[in-house]
Amino acid sequence: MASGNYTGTYSSSVTVTVTPATFATGSVVDVTRGVAVQSSILDPSIDAMGVIDATGGVVVAPGGVRGVVDLAGGTGVELKHAGTLMNAGYIQASGAILVAPHGAARDVTLQGGVGADLAGGGTVQNFSYIQAIGGVVVAPNGSAQNVVLDGGVAVELGKPGLVQNYAYIEAAGGVLVAQRGVAQNVDVKAAVGVDLAGGGTVQNFGRIDAAGGAVVAQSGIAQNVAVHGGIGVELGAAGVVDNYGTITAESGHLVAQHGIAHNVSETPAIGVDMSAGSTLLNAGLIQATDAVAFNGTGSDLVLEGTGGNFGVAGSITGFVAGDTIDLANVANAGVKVGNGDDFVLTITSNGHVVGSLDFAGPYTASSFQFSTNGSGGTDITTTFPCFAEGTRIATPQGEVSVETLTEGGLVLTASGATRPIVWIGTRRIDCTTHPVPTQVWPVRVRSGAFGDGLPRRDLLISPGHAVFVDGLLIPVAHLINGASIVQERVASVTYYHVELDSHDILLSEGLASESYLDTGNRGAFANSDQAMTLQPDFSPRSHEVDGCAPYRTGGAEVEAVRSRLLERLDGLGFEAAEPVALTVEAVAGDRVIRQPVPTPASGRLLRLSLPAGTDRICLRSDVGVAAGLNVAITDVRGLGLCVGAVFVDGALVPLDSPALAAGFYRVERGGAESWRWTDGAAEIVLPPSLRPSGMAPVLIELLVRDVMRVRRPALAVLRNAA
């Protein structure tokens, strides 16, 4: 072909072969039908200043090199093998711009439907903007550098895909970095934010701005994150945030599902919500009225600051047995004073005041146990180590009920030694008035849970009471599995503790467990010589300093014990895991109507047509424990149904509404979705504004996101409890 303008109409099978002479300055190749432009031999020196306009698109084929290309067509550009596109204009296509296996595109300005798709090692080096209705997709093994995006879906990285970005990414649908993708130096402005799945990574030195929040999920890693958005950051599974910016969110910052957050500087509305098994390592400032909310048990808050409030400007709520606050830089910590309705714990180090923490709840100074963290800092925990009434304790005369023991009497220890009793503490607890009943409900260790005759019959102890196994003291709350070790909902319980002249291991129903460790908290007991505290707390002060054996609440050693407990369940006669059974109670004035209902499948609506006048319903079920189904999970909460939405006569009731009363755990979130688990006795109260008028029945619909499974004991297991 000679130099000039080429216009023609071709069939779909026609190929226009382009030579260097085709693209003289100002030339136009107009292909109104067909494959458009394709060449297997393109001169790297080509400097095309014209326009290629094709309904079917423009294809630069294997080995092609093109400079300064201005395209306006249907499909866009496809580079195969080692093809290269060097563009200083814009590429416009209603279908897409596709840069295919091993292709390289530089200085690209795109305006099209789908954007850029890199596969098999494709690369985009872009110094302008990519605009597409469908978004820009960087696919398996793709690499995009210096990307400015303005489109619908934005960026998706698959497998080891990479984005190195120095501008901003804006998309109506958000920015998605998924499946082991790596994004570096990302400045994001989008609706959804960042979603990392399957090991995805964001190394960010810009700003993530999203109305729906920035979501780092499912093993994702986000480093140097500055987030401004609705929800903030949510960590799922083993997700990690290593942050040196500021996380600002209207709805709060949520660190959930065993996630780990490092060096967090936050100024949100709600603060940090730590679900069971979460970890927060904070060297910044957490600023909110409710700064840190422990939700569940087994969470770890590590505070690396010293002095002042240790980086927590607000109250700490929900701190219970099984949770830990690690003052990383405070050695030999203790308590000087506490005060206020929100209990302010003033902390000392080597006798000098070093800071304070504000706890919301009925705590006292004796509520907190201090022990070394093993690396120069201090762990703060709270536990409740006691025997329930009726527990049989080994003595030289045989096993006797703990309530019949007397001061000066003798007991047998696990080593076979005979030790005198120094003091016996006792306290009856009304669990119905306790602000956090899970702290005081007894834990049942079923007969044979740890081995044949260990214990010989069911043992009831408080959640913080440590059992002695594998040479370690482990609070029984960390071993709950919903089958052989369960926490029981009771209205009241009477606890006893037996103090010797030094901490030791007793035999309770044949199982080795700790004696009382004196902490100066005798006011928690009714028969002490001190004023009795309003809410009981039986926390040992320091197992590390005063304990008779190493004390563990987590880690590989505890996981090994939990694994053996689960392995024994089949031999103990526990049935296979099945969904929880559900009964609905409808309360209308003095009338209570109970009706078993089939447990709905996950993701289905549970529709309940209830009698006119119903003002309250209760969802009663047995409960399962996630830690009892998977040893890698540490969540020991008793869970029933996972409710994702509630409708009353078609009207949506927010999950944080006061209508969802007792029996619902705190709202949890994942991306744009939220949910609440029931604890086996969840109430929905219908205020007058939600009740239908007249005699019409009440229609309540629940979106059940998930149903917990439970391993129920066979009849023989129940008989062994006697």
Coordinates of N, CA and C in Angstrom, one line a residue, residues 107 110 416 586:
D107 N 2.3 4.7 28.0 CA 1.7 6.1 27.8 C 0.3 6.0 27.2
L110 N -6.9 5.7 27.6 CA -8.0 4.9 27.1 C -9.4 5.5 27.3
G416 N 0.3 -35.8 94.9 CA 0.2 -36.7 95.9 C 0.5 -36.2 97.3
A586 N -43.9 -16.6 70.7 CA -44.6 -15.3 70.4 C -45.3 -14.9 71.7

